[in-house]
mmCIF file of C-alpha atoms and ligand atoms in Angstrom:
data_model
loop_
_atom_site.group_PDB
_atom_site.id
_atom_site.type_symbol
_atom_site.label_atom_id
_atom_site.label_comp_id
_atom_site.label_asym_id
_atom_site.label_seq_id
_atom_site.Cartn_x
_atom_site.Cartn_y
_atom_site.Cartn_z
ATOM 1 C CA MET A 37 -13.448 1.985 -10.779
ATOM 2 C CA LEU A 38 -10.497 0.465 -8.744
ATOM 3 C CA LYS A 39 -8.255 -1.570 -10.960
ATOM 4 C CA ILE A 40 -7.438 -4.444 -8.750
ATOM 5 C CA GLY A 41 -6.791 -8.125 -9.397
ATOM 6 C CA SER A 42 -4.061 -10.846 -9.082
ATOM 7 C CA HIS A 43 -1.959 -13.084 -11.090
ATOM 8 C CA VAL A 44 -3.890 -15.925 -12.389
ATOM 9 C CA SER A 45 -2.918 -19.191 -14.199
ATOM 10 C CA MET A 46 -3.171 -19.798 -17.929
ATOM 11 C CA GLY A 47 -3.103 -23.459 -18.745
ATOM 12 C CA GLY A 48 -5.154 -26.559 -19.242
ATOM 13 C CA SER A 49 -7.510 -26.617 -22.246
ATOM 14 C CA LYS A 50 -9.188 -23.329 -21.348
ATOM 15 C CA MET A 51 -5.996 -21.177 -21.431
ATOM 16 C CA PHE A 52 -6.601 -17.432 -21.810
ATOM 17 C CA LEU A 53 -10.506 -17.992 -21.351
ATOM 18 C CA GLY A 54 -9.733 -19.802 -18.002
ATOM 19 C CA SER A 55 -7.546 -16.929 -16.860
ATOM 20 C CA VAL A 56 -10.440 -14.479 -17.379
ATOM 21 C CA GLU A 57 -12.784 -16.853 -15.718
ATOM 22 C CA GLU A 58 -10.461 -17.081 -12.681
ATOM 23 C CA ALA A 59 -9.892 -13.408 -12.358
ATOM 24 C CA LEU A 60 -13.721 -12.952 -12.420
ATOM 25 C CA SER A 61 -14.287 -15.488 -9.804
ATOM 26 C CA TYR A 62 -12.068 -13.245 -7.377
ATOM 27 C CA GLY A 63 -14.089 -10.177 -8.193
ATOM 28 C CA ALA A 64 -11.146 -8.708 -10.141
ATOM 29 C CA THR A 65 -11.056 -5.857 -12.495
ATOM 30 C CA ALA A 66 -7.577 -6.389 -13.608
ATOM 31 C CA PHE A 67 -5.184 -9.518 -13.869
ATOM 32 C CA MET A 68 -1.795 -10.707 -14.758
ATOM 33 C CA ILE A 69 -0.799 -13.930 -16.549
ATOM 34 C CA TYR A 70 2.201 -15.968 -17.371
ATOM 35 C CA THR A 71 1.628 -17.205 -20.981
ATOM 36 C CA GLY A 72 2.658 -20.617 -19.470
ATOM 37 C CA ALA A 73 4.539 -21.936 -16.398
ATOM 38 C CA PRO A 74 6.567 -19.018 -14.897
ATOM 39 C CA GLN A 75 9.599 -21.340 -14.236
ATOM 40 C CA ASN A 76 9.935 -22.547 -17.844
ATOM 41 C CA THR A 77 9.795 -21.185 -21.335
ATOM 42 C CA ARG A 78 7.709 -23.937 -23.101
ATOM 43 C CA ARG A 79 4.654 -22.171 -24.594
ATOM 44 C CA LYS A 80 1.630 -23.246 -26.594
ATOM 45 C CA ALA A 81 0.958 -21.780 -29.996
ATOM 46 C CA ILE A 82 -1.048 -18.532 -30.046
ATOM 47 C CA GLU A 83 -3.874 -20.291 -32.029
ATOM 48 C CA LYS A 84 -4.329 -22.757 -29.105
ATOM 49 C CA MET A 85 -4.742 -20.093 -26.387
ATOM 50 C CA ARG A 86 -8.466 -19.366 -26.749
ATOM 51 C CA ILE A 87 -7.791 -15.746 -26.949
ATOM 52 C CA ASN A 88 -10.873 -14.555 -28.721
ATOM 53 C CA GLU A 89 -13.117 -16.349 -26.222
ATOM 54 C CA GLY A 90 -11.193 -14.699 -23.314
ATOM 55 C CA LYS A 91 -11.462 -11.295 -24.870
ATOM 56 C CA GLU A 92 -15.221 -11.617 -25.585
ATOM 57 C CA LEU A 93 -15.734 -12.512 -21.936
ATOM 58 C CA MET A 94 -13.680 -9.562 -20.842
ATOM 59 C CA ARG A 95 -15.798 -7.320 -22.947
ATOM 60 C CA GLU A 96 -19.040 -8.708 -21.508
ATOM 61 C CA LYS A 97 -17.816 -8.266 -18.010
ATOM 62 C CA GLY A 98 -16.073 -4.928 -18.373
ATOM 63 C CA ILE A 99 -12.526 -5.817 -17.876
ATOM 64 C CA GLU A 100 -10.375 -3.479 -20.027
ATOM 65 C CA PRO A 101 -7.371 -4.739 -22.196
ATOM 66 C CA GLN A 102 -5.045 -2.152 -20.654
ATOM 67 C CA ASP A 103 -5.615 -3.793 -17.297
ATOM 68 C CA VAL A 104 -4.388 -7.070 -18.304
ATOM 69 C CA VAL A 105 -0.527 -7.667 -17.928
ATOM 70 C CA VAL A 106 1.681 -10.466 -19.075
ATOM 71 C CA HIS A 107 4.602 -11.324 -16.913
ATOM 72 C CA ALA A 108 7.662 -12.833 -18.546
ATOM 73 C CA PRO A 109 9.094 -16.122 -16.942
ATOM 74 C CA TYR A 110 11.353 -15.201 -14.162
ATOM 75 C CA ILE A 111 14.071 -17.634 -15.061
ATOM 76 C CA MET A 112 14.690 -15.535 -18.269
ATOM 77 C CA ASN A 113 17.943 -13.604 -18.068
ATOM 78 C CA LEU A 114 18.687 -10.959 -20.618
ATOM 79 C CA ALA A 115 21.919 -10.270 -18.784
ATOM 80 C CA ASN A 116 23.171 -13.766 -19.230
ATOM 81 C CA PRO A 117 26.916 -13.686 -20.184
ATOM 82 C CA ASP A 118 26.502 -16.698 -22.304
ATOM 83 C CA PRO A 119 25.674 -15.303 -25.745
ATOM 84 C CA GLU A 120 23.697 -18.379 -26.699
ATOM 85 C CA LYS A 121 21.598 -18.118 -23.631
ATOM 86 C CA GLN A 122 21.080 -14.373 -24.083
ATOM 87 C CA LYS A 123 20.050 -14.935 -27.645
ATOM 88 C CA PHE A 124 17.523 -17.420 -26.516
ATOM 89 C CA ALA A 125 16.083 -14.682 -23.898
ATOM 90 C CA VAL A 126 15.780 -12.286 -26.819
ATOM 91 C CA GLU A 127 13.982 -14.726 -28.962
ATOM 92 C CA PHE A 128 11.575 -15.716 -26.288
ATOM 93 C CA LEU A 129 10.861 -12.093 -25.252
ATOM 94 C CA THR A 130 10.206 -11.309 -28.925
ATOM 95 C CA ASP A 131 7.769 -14.000 -29.144
ATOM 96 C CA GLU A 132 6.312 -12.825 -25.729
ATOM 97 C CA VAL A 133 5.601 -9.414 -27.303
ATOM 98 C CA LYS A 134 3.910 -11.195 -30.221
ATOM 99 C CA ARG A 135 1.733 -13.314 -27.967
ATOM 100 C CA SER A 136 0.757 -10.247 -25.754
ATOM 101 C CA ALA A 137 -0.151 -8.219 -28.930
ATOM 102 C CA ALA A 138 -2.327 -11.167 -30.031
ATOM 103 C CA MET A 139 -4.237 -11.045 -26.594
ATOM 104 C CA GLY A 140 -4.598 -7.282 -26.968
ATOM 105 C CA VAL A 141 -2.849 -6.605 -23.773
ATOM 106 C CA SER A 142 -0.494 -3.610 -23.506
ATOM 107 C CA GLN A 143 2.497 -4.504 -21.278
ATOM 108 C CA ILE A 144 4.895 -7.191 -20.204
ATOM 109 C CA VAL A 145 6.426 -7.242 -16.834
ATOM 110 C CA LEU A 146 10.075 -8.173 -16.929
ATOM 111 C CA HIS A 147 12.582 -8.836 -14.231
ATOM 112 C CA PRO A 148 15.571 -6.919 -15.766
ATOM 113 C CA GLY A 149 18.069 -9.677 -15.061
ATOM 114 C CA ALA A 150 20.752 -11.173 -12.919
ATOM 115 C CA HIS A 151 24.203 -10.097 -13.166
ATOM 116 C CA VAL A 152 25.572 -13.575 -11.891
ATOM 117 C CA LYS A 153 29.321 -12.602 -11.408
ATOM 118 C CA GLN A 154 29.811 -10.053 -13.963
ATOM 119 C CA GLY A 155 28.655 -7.054 -11.894
ATOM 120 C CA SER A 156 25.706 -4.829 -12.472
ATOM 121 C CA GLU A 157 27.323 -2.476 -14.770
ATOM 122 C CA ALA A 158 28.236 -5.025 -17.418
ATOM 123 C CA ALA A 159 24.711 -6.731 -16.877
ATOM 124 C CA ILE A 160 22.933 -3.372 -17.636
ATOM 125 C CA GLY A 161 24.862 -3.228 -20.894
ATOM 126 C CA ARG A 162 23.505 -6.776 -21.792
ATOM 127 C CA ILE A 163 20.120 -5.906 -20.818
ATOM 128 C CA VAL A 164 19.985 -2.799 -22.956
ATOM 129 C CA GLU A 165 21.503 -4.720 -25.950
ATOM 130 C CA GLY A 166 18.841 -7.460 -25.559
ATOM 131 C CA LEU A 167 15.942 -4.927 -25.189
ATOM 132 C CA ASP A 168 17.175 -3.152 -28.244
ATOM 133 C CA LYS A 169 17.073 -6.382 -30.144
ATOM 134 C CA VAL A 170 13.651 -7.242 -28.877
ATOM 135 C CA PHE A 171 12.162 -3.682 -29.864
ATOM 136 C CA GLU A 172 14.030 -3.958 -33.243
ATOM 137 C CA ASN A 173 12.260 -7.320 -33.787
ATOM 138 C CA THR A 174 8.689 -6.003 -32.872
ATOM 139 C CA LYS A 175 8.886 -2.549 -34.420
ATOM 140 C CA ASN A 176 5.175 -2.354 -35.327
ATOM 141 C CA LEU A 177 3.824 -3.724 -32.113
ATOM 142 C CA ASP A 178 2.609 -1.304 -29.415
ATOM 143 C CA ILE A 179 3.540 -3.328 -26.374
ATOM 144 C CA LEU A 180 5.250 -1.875 -23.308
ATOM 145 C CA ILE A 181 8.046 -3.722 -21.423
ATOM 146 C CA ALA A 182 7.628 -2.738 -17.706
ATOM 147 C CA LEU A 183 10.891 -3.294 -15.908
ATOM 148 C CA GLU A 184 10.126 -4.595 -12.434
ATOM 149 C CA THR A 185 11.708 -2.909 -9.340
ATOM 150 C CA MET A 186 13.583 -5.942 -7.554
ATOM 151 C CA SER A 187 14.496 -6.659 -3.985
ATOM 152 C CA GLY A 188 18.115 -7.151 -4.616
ATOM 153 C CA LYS A 189 18.248 -10.799 -3.773
ATOM 154 C CA GLY A 190 21.131 -12.826 -5.306
ATOM 155 C CA THR A 191 22.645 -10.791 -8.047
ATOM 156 C CA GLU A 192 19.394 -9.129 -9.262
ATOM 157 C CA VAL A 193 19.592 -6.048 -11.367
ATOM 158 C CA GLY A 194 17.109 -3.246 -10.716
ATOM 159 C CA ARG A 195 17.367 -3.261 -7.010
ATOM 160 C CA ASN A 196 17.278 0.617 -6.929
ATOM 161 C CA PHE A 197 15.747 3.353 -8.930
ATOM 162 C CA GLU A 198 19.269 4.195 -10.393
ATOM 163 C CA GLU A 199 19.683 0.820 -11.909
ATOM 164 C CA ILE A 200 16.317 0.955 -13.665
ATOM 165 C CA ARG A 201 17.121 4.572 -14.820
ATOM 166 C CA ALA A 202 20.339 3.385 -16.321
ATOM 167 C CA ILE A 203 18.527 0.703 -18.426
ATOM 168 C CA ILE A 204 15.977 3.280 -19.650
ATOM 169 C CA ASP A 205 18.791 5.608 -20.587
ATOM 170 C CA GLY A 206 20.549 3.035 -22.463
ATOM 171 C CA VAL A 207 17.668 1.747 -24.644
ATOM 172 C CA LYS A 208 17.003 3.389 -27.983
ATOM 173 C CA ASP A 209 13.265 2.911 -28.093
ATOM 174 C CA SER A 210 12.992 3.943 -24.419
ATOM 175 C CA HIS A 211 9.518 5.116 -24.989
ATOM 176 C CA ARG A 212 8.545 1.468 -25.080
ATOM 177 C CA LEU A 213 9.846 0.962 -21.383
ATOM 178 C CA SER A 214 7.804 1.484 -18.370
ATOM 179 C CA VAL A 215 8.210 0.220 -14.842
ATOM 180 C CA CYS A 216 6.342 -2.055 -12.534
ATOM 181 C CA PHE A 217 6.422 -1.048 -9.033
ATOM 182 C CA ASP A 218 6.434 -3.830 -6.623
ATOM 183 C CA THR A 219 5.772 -2.919 -3.135
ATOM 184 C CA CYS A 220 7.333 -5.939 -1.401
ATOM 185 C CA HIS A 221 10.535 -5.681 -3.537
ATOM 186 C CA VAL A 222 10.918 -1.839 -2.962
ATOM 187 C CA HIS A 223 10.538 -2.441 0.737
ATOM 188 C CA ASP A 224 12.931 -5.271 0.721
ATOM 189 C CA ALA A 225 15.379 -3.148 -1.307
ATOM 190 C CA GLY A 226 15.527 -0.641 1.525
ATOM 191 C CA TYR A 227 12.940 2.035 0.677
ATOM 192 C CA ASP A 228 10.687 3.189 3.373
ATOM 193 C CA ILE A 229 7.203 2.844 1.896
ATOM 194 C CA VAL A 230 5.586 2.199 5.256
ATOM 195 C CA ASN A 231 6.450 5.496 6.995
ATOM 196 C CA ASP A 232 7.389 7.740 4.015
ATOM 197 C CA PHE A 233 5.675 6.476 0.885
ATOM 198 C CA ASP A 234 5.658 10.127 -0.382
ATOM 199 C CA GLY A 235 9.241 10.439 0.107
ATOM 200 C CA VAL A 236 9.814 7.161 -1.907
ATOM 201 C CA VAL A 237 7.395 8.497 -4.728
ATOM 202 C CA ASP A 238 9.349 11.790 -4.808
ATOM 203 C CA GLU A 239 12.622 9.926 -5.166
ATOM 204 C CA PHE A 240 11.195 7.759 -7.802
ATOM 205 C CA ASP A 241 9.830 10.724 -9.626
ATOM 206 C CA ARG A 242 13.134 12.477 -9.474
ATOM 207 C CA ILE A 243 15.334 9.491 -10.705
ATOM 208 C CA ILE A 244 12.896 7.729 -13.085
ATOM 209 C CA GLY A 245 9.803 9.869 -13.545
ATOM 210 C CA LEU A 246 6.383 8.831 -11.955
ATOM 211 C CA ASP A 247 4.758 8.658 -15.325
ATOM 212 C CA ARG A 248 6.899 5.615 -16.145
ATOM 213 C CA ILE A 249 4.935 3.335 -13.879
ATOM 214 C CA SER A 250 2.534 1.192 -15.728
ATOM 215 C CA VAL A 251 1.460 -1.252 -13.115
ATOM 216 C CA LEU A 252 1.863 -1.909 -9.386
ATOM 217 C CA HIS A 253 2.462 -5.233 -7.793
ATOM 218 C CA ILE A 254 0.836 -5.243 -4.341
ATOM 219 C CA ASN A 255 2.391 -7.431 -1.800
ATOM 220 C CA ASP A 256 3.196 -7.535 1.859
ATOM 221 C CA SER A 257 6.654 -8.668 2.885
ATOM 222 C CA LYS A 258 7.784 -11.518 5.144
ATOM 223 C CA ASN A 259 10.958 -9.407 5.973
ATOM 224 C CA PRO A 260 11.817 -6.049 7.445
ATOM 225 C CA LYS A 261 12.785 -3.275 5.205
ATOM 226 C CA GLY A 262 16.203 -3.595 3.453
ATOM 227 C CA ALA A 263 16.304 -7.305 3.913
ATOM 228 C CA SER A 264 16.840 -7.945 0.065
ATOM 229 C CA LYS A 265 14.793 -11.192 0.358
ATOM 230 C CA ASP A 266 11.751 -11.003 -1.813
ATOM 231 C CA ARG A 267 9.382 -13.277 -0.039
ATOM 232 C CA HIS A 268 5.830 -12.158 -0.380
ATOM 233 C CA GLU A 269 3.186 -12.023 2.366
ATOM 234 C CA ASN A 270 -0.649 -11.830 2.560
ATOM 235 C CA LEU A 271 -1.869 -8.300 2.910
ATOM 236 C CA GLY A 272 -1.602 -7.244 6.382
ATOM 237 C CA PHE A 273 0.404 -10.163 7.686
ATOM 238 C CA GLY A 274 3.847 -8.806 6.953
ATOM 239 C CA TYR A 275 6.271 -5.915 7.653
ATOM 240 C CA ILE A 276 4.544 -3.505 5.411
ATOM 241 C CA GLY A 277 1.173 -3.877 6.848
ATOM 242 C CA PHE A 278 -2.323 -3.280 5.656
ATOM 243 C CA ASP A 279 -2.625 0.473 6.165
ATOM 244 C CA ALA A 280 0.392 1.377 3.997
ATOM 245 C CA LEU A 281 -0.629 -1.046 1.269
ATOM 246 C CA ASN A 282 -4.151 0.138 1.307
ATOM 247 C CA ALA A 283 -3.102 3.728 1.109
ATOM 248 C CA ILE A 284 -0.924 2.860 -1.980
ATOM 249 C CA ILE A 285 -3.867 0.869 -3.711
ATOM 250 C CA HIS A 286 -6.158 3.911 -3.230
ATOM 251 C CA ASP A 287 -3.567 6.507 -3.935
ATOM 252 C CA GLU A 288 -5.058 8.921 -6.451
ATOM 253 C CA ARG A 289 -1.748 9.185 -8.532
ATOM 254 C CA PHE A 290 -2.095 5.476 -9.290
ATOM 255 C CA ALA A 291 -5.863 5.344 -9.762
ATOM 256 C CA HIS A 292 -5.474 4.730 -13.603
ATOM 257 C CA LEU A 293 -3.053 1.759 -13.200
ATOM 258 C CA PRO A 294 -3.757 -1.936 -12.569
ATOM 259 C CA LYS A 295 -2.826 -3.213 -9.292
ATOM 260 C CA ILE A 296 -1.865 -6.865 -9.161
ATOM 261 C CA LEU A 297 -1.648 -9.147 -6.057
ATOM 262 C CA GLU A 298 1.136 -11.817 -5.986
ATOM 263 C CA THR A 299 0.487 -12.813 -2.388
ATOM 264 C CA PRO A 300 1.102 -16.417 -1.331
ATOM 265 C CA TYR A 301 -1.472 -19.182 -1.733
ATOM 266 C CA LEU A 302 -2.448 -20.574 1.750
ATOM 267 C CA PRO A 303 -1.698 -24.147 2.818
ATOM 268 C CA LYS A 304 -4.294 -26.170 4.579
ATOM 269 C CA THR A 305 -2.521 -25.862 7.875
ATOM 270 C CA GLU A 306 0.333 -23.728 9.086
ATOM 271 C CA GLU A 307 2.800 -26.746 9.104
ATOM 272 C CA GLU A 308 1.887 -27.861 5.563
ATOM 273 C CA LYS A 309 4.040 -26.386 2.842
ATOM 274 C CA LYS A 310 1.697 -27.142 -0.186
ATOM 275 C CA ARG A 311 0.253 -23.835 -1.510
ATOM 276 C CA ILE A 312 -3.308 -24.663 -2.155
ATOM 277 C CA TYR A 313 -5.926 -21.899 -1.505
ATOM 278 C CA ALA A 314 -5.924 -18.667 -3.624
ATOM 279 C CA PRO A 315 -6.465 -15.739 -1.134
ATOM 280 C CA TYR A 316 -7.278 -13.282 -3.895
ATOM 281 C CA LYS A 317 -11.082 -13.105 -3.597
ATOM 282 C CA GLU A 318 -10.829 -12.495 0.245
ATOM 283 C CA GLU A 319 -7.897 -10.038 -0.236
ATOM 284 C CA ILE A 320 -9.843 -8.027 -2.957
ATOM 285 C CA GLU A 321 -12.991 -7.880 -0.607
ATOM 286 C CA MET A 322 -10.777 -6.532 2.023
ATOM 287 C CA ILE A 323 -9.266 -3.850 -0.200
ATOM 288 C CA ARG A 324 -12.651 -2.640 -1.334
ATOM 289 C CA LYS A 325 -13.767 -2.352 2.297
ATOM 290 C CA GLY A 326 -10.435 -0.681 3.225
ATOM 291 C CA GLU A 327 -10.282 -2.745 6.398
ATOM 292 C CA PHE A 328 -7.825 -5.422 7.537
ATOM 293 C CA ASN A 329 -9.380 -8.739 8.548
ATOM 294 C CA PRO A 330 -6.933 -10.408 10.868
ATOM 295 C CA GLU A 331 -8.961 -13.716 10.640
ATOM 296 C CA LEU A 332 -8.451 -13.850 6.849
ATOM 297 C CA LYS A 333 -6.270 -16.827 6.690
ATOM 298 C CA ASN A 334 -8.337 -18.982 8.963
ATOM 299 C CA GLU A 335 -11.546 -18.067 7.146
ATOM 300 C CA ILE A 336 -10.023 -18.992 3.863
ATOM 301 C CA ARG A 337 -8.870 -22.285 5.209
ATOM 302 C CA GLN A 338 -12.244 -23.017 6.804
ATOM 303 C CA LYS A 339 -14.191 -22.262 3.651
ATOM 304 C CA HIS A 340 -12.224 -24.926 1.833
ATOM 305 C CA GLN A 341 -12.495 -27.648 4.397
HETATM 306 FE FE1 FE B 111 7.878 -10.174 -10.834
HETATM 307 FE FE1 FE B 112 6.209 -8.721 -8.423
HETATM 308 ZN ZN1 ZN B 113 8.811 -10.954 -5.709
#
């Protein structure tokens, strides 16, 4: 079975139950959630997240817990040079591990951090220190932290395979670390996944080890290879293109891993900036057929008229 889905929201009164329902409405077999808004760190109490009802629905519909992924809020920076802020990030991530364990999911995707002005080497040291503390705080919990491959925008750490390797090398409980391979980010970071995906995979295998990958983010990119921009595009509408992404999704080496779409919502019109319509049902259909639909955006808009 193809393990494909998208990020879904978790909020309102339905919380985790609503996330499962949203994923099912797209025909997904996997999904990713932020345990609250991705831009902030306010979170509801675990008891109010309607986890058991969500789990029950998953069982009924055949979504497996290992295909559900939590994404830590992207404003969190373990590399923050301000000790108070770093401490907060460690505490938040510790709670995130506990929330994930309560949901029965197996991994949390984490942006390694931003070095701000300290340079990536110092930042990697702080990230390692932070991760060590989080693992120390959650010794008995069997949750992976999946370091996401980043595009290299701003001062992001994790913009190449070597930086991810350096973090893994530094962390004591490194068996609790895995990697989230984001197609848009890897492409934007300068790896040629369009013409030489096998070469990129070999390089990843040599530097990090292929078996570290625990989840893939599937996004097209609005920018050419090496742009270091990180602007996601709908499948087939960007510089990576449908064929390259489709091949990655259906690659046997990753068949056992969840693949998560984080492609942009569509505005009502081209001019409008508001992100209204989720494209995931249609994109998942396209993936299952293995065929690009150039009319996809128009069709989604029309359907919602
Ligand atoms: Fe991410
Ligand atoms: Fe991503
Ligand atoms: Zn991104």
